[in-house]
Amino acid sequence: MTAPDATSPAGTDAPATSWRDSLAVYLQPRVLIVLFLGFSSGLPLALSGSTLLVWMREAGVDLKTIGLFALVGTPYTLKFLWAPLVDALHVPLFTRAFGRRRGWLLFSQILLIIAIVLLAMTDPARSPFYVALGALLVATTSSTQDIVVDAFRVESLPESEQAAGMAAYVAAYRVGMLVSTAGALFIVSGFESTGLARTSAWMWGYVVMAAMVLIGTITALIATEPEKSVRAEAATHEETAFTRVLHAAIGAFSEFLSRKDAIAALAFVVLFKFTDAFSGTMTAPFVIDLGFTRNDYAAIVKGVGLAATLIGGFAGGFVARRYSLATSLWIGGMVQALANLTFSWLAVVGTNQWALALAICAENFTSAIGTVIFVAYLSALCQNPLHTATQYALLTALAAVGRTYLSSGAGFVASATGWPLFFVICVLVAIPSLVLLTWLQKRGHFEALGPVRV
């Protein structure tokens, strides 16, 4: 591995941006639009996941049935399959009135509101099948909204605002998730305290969550259609719907694979966050093994950990704006790997809440830095507005490979090595991604992306 190459534009730090400029970018109207869309994207995830499972358990649904509900999250991993439709097809009335991206955005949000309300009308105790169907509809419409928001963000923000936009998006996404987990549970409890039956309290709690999607809808109405999308729409105006879908699907693959060192770049996408995924799989069992209670872990992760994540997201935006893309990736890759050593230290210290808080803060803070910089890189790879949604959905699906599949053996490694050594190994698994980063730099990969300075 080598330090960033000072001879290439992509590897050389641009003149340092002042703190005032770096903070002012978060107040740009385009960045604020992305922030509110991030809230809208984060809100529905728990409504078909953890919050729904609490509702089902309170309704007396058996654990085997609840376990099967993990499958309703499938649309989030398969969304790249219908991303070409979002890139290519027009939504009757919506596209004409609001434009290519905003039309799909408003359409998906209306469907999402309807899906959440339909889920609210179900009864887990009497009809788990209809609950599953409603949850699947929520996950499908939510993942479709994610496709559109990602494409809108990439196309609407100039390079100087991409990282800030992503930092704002990540922060708001986390807040949206918090509202639909802890917030939703408090709202349900509030309805119950007024004398409503538990079933009715859950129904109205979900109706309130559906109403909160309107925050994203209002944002979409205020926003303007990205110019890149307008140009892409004009370029394909005379093509048939089938032709546009075909070009979006095939073009997204062929254009990317025709680039120099495309396979190495895809491998880098898979491996960059692997160090996080490998350790993250074992973090909860590790904390419980040390003797902490579930309440200790939940309080620190949801409280201090969330704050560290939000601050880390904005810190990542600052790093990515102040330095070149390649240098930012080096910083993000190194800090997110080295943060695992705090867990090795915690394994030696033992049951100490202050030590746990420090370890969780270090991990969440550095992970958020790496995430913002990494997604800025993914955005830089999606340069063709004809199929931004398709390419971005494909890249995020690849990025999930490390989290979903490669990290599945972490438990075996932890059992064989013990906790202190396991987290040292989590640092070492970052080396392949840093080797690829070095190689891509030397091959001029970042130069090929153009004068990217996020």
Short mmCIF file of C-alpha atoms in Angstrom, two decimals, residues 80 256 259 265-266 269-270 374 377-382 388-401:
data_model
loop_
_atom_site.label_atom_id
_atom_site.label_comp_id
_atom_site.label_asym_id
_atom_site.label_seq_id
_atom_site.Cartn_x
_atom_site.Cartn_y
_atom_site.Cartn_z
CA PHE A 80 -31.93 -3.13 -8.93
CA PHE A 256 -19.83 0.43 -16.63
CA ARG A 259 -14.63 1.33 -18.41
CA ALA A 265 -13.58 -1.01 -9.16
CA LEU A 266 -16.47 -3.40 -8.55
CA VAL A 269 -17.12 -1.52 -4.00
CA VAL A 270 -17.67 -4.97 -2.46
CA PHE A 374 -17.88 5.75 0.04
CA TYR A 377 -17.51 7.58 -4.64
CA LEU A 378 -20.50 5.50 -5.77
CA SER A 379 -22.21 8.70 -6.89
CA ALA A 380 -19.13 9.65 -8.92
CA LEU A 381 -19.32 6.28 -10.71
CA CYS A 382 -22.89 7.00 -11.88
CA THR A 388 -28.37 6.71 -12.90
CA ALA A 389 -31.01 4.84 -10.89
CA THR A 390 -30.07 1.46 -12.38
CA GLN A 391 -26.32 1.86 -11.91
CA TYR A 392 -26.63 3.18 -8.37
CA ALA A 393 -29.01 0.37 -7.37
CA LEU A 394 -26.57 -2.18 -8.79
CA LEU A 395 -23.60 -0.67 -6.95
CA THR A 396 -25.43 -0.58 -3.62
CA ALA A 397 -26.49 -4.20 -4.13
CA LEU A 398 -22.82 -5.10 -4.66
CA ALA A 399 -21.83 -3.13 -1.58
CA ALA A 400 -24.29 -5.26 0.42
CA VAL A 401 -22.47 -8.47 -0.57
#
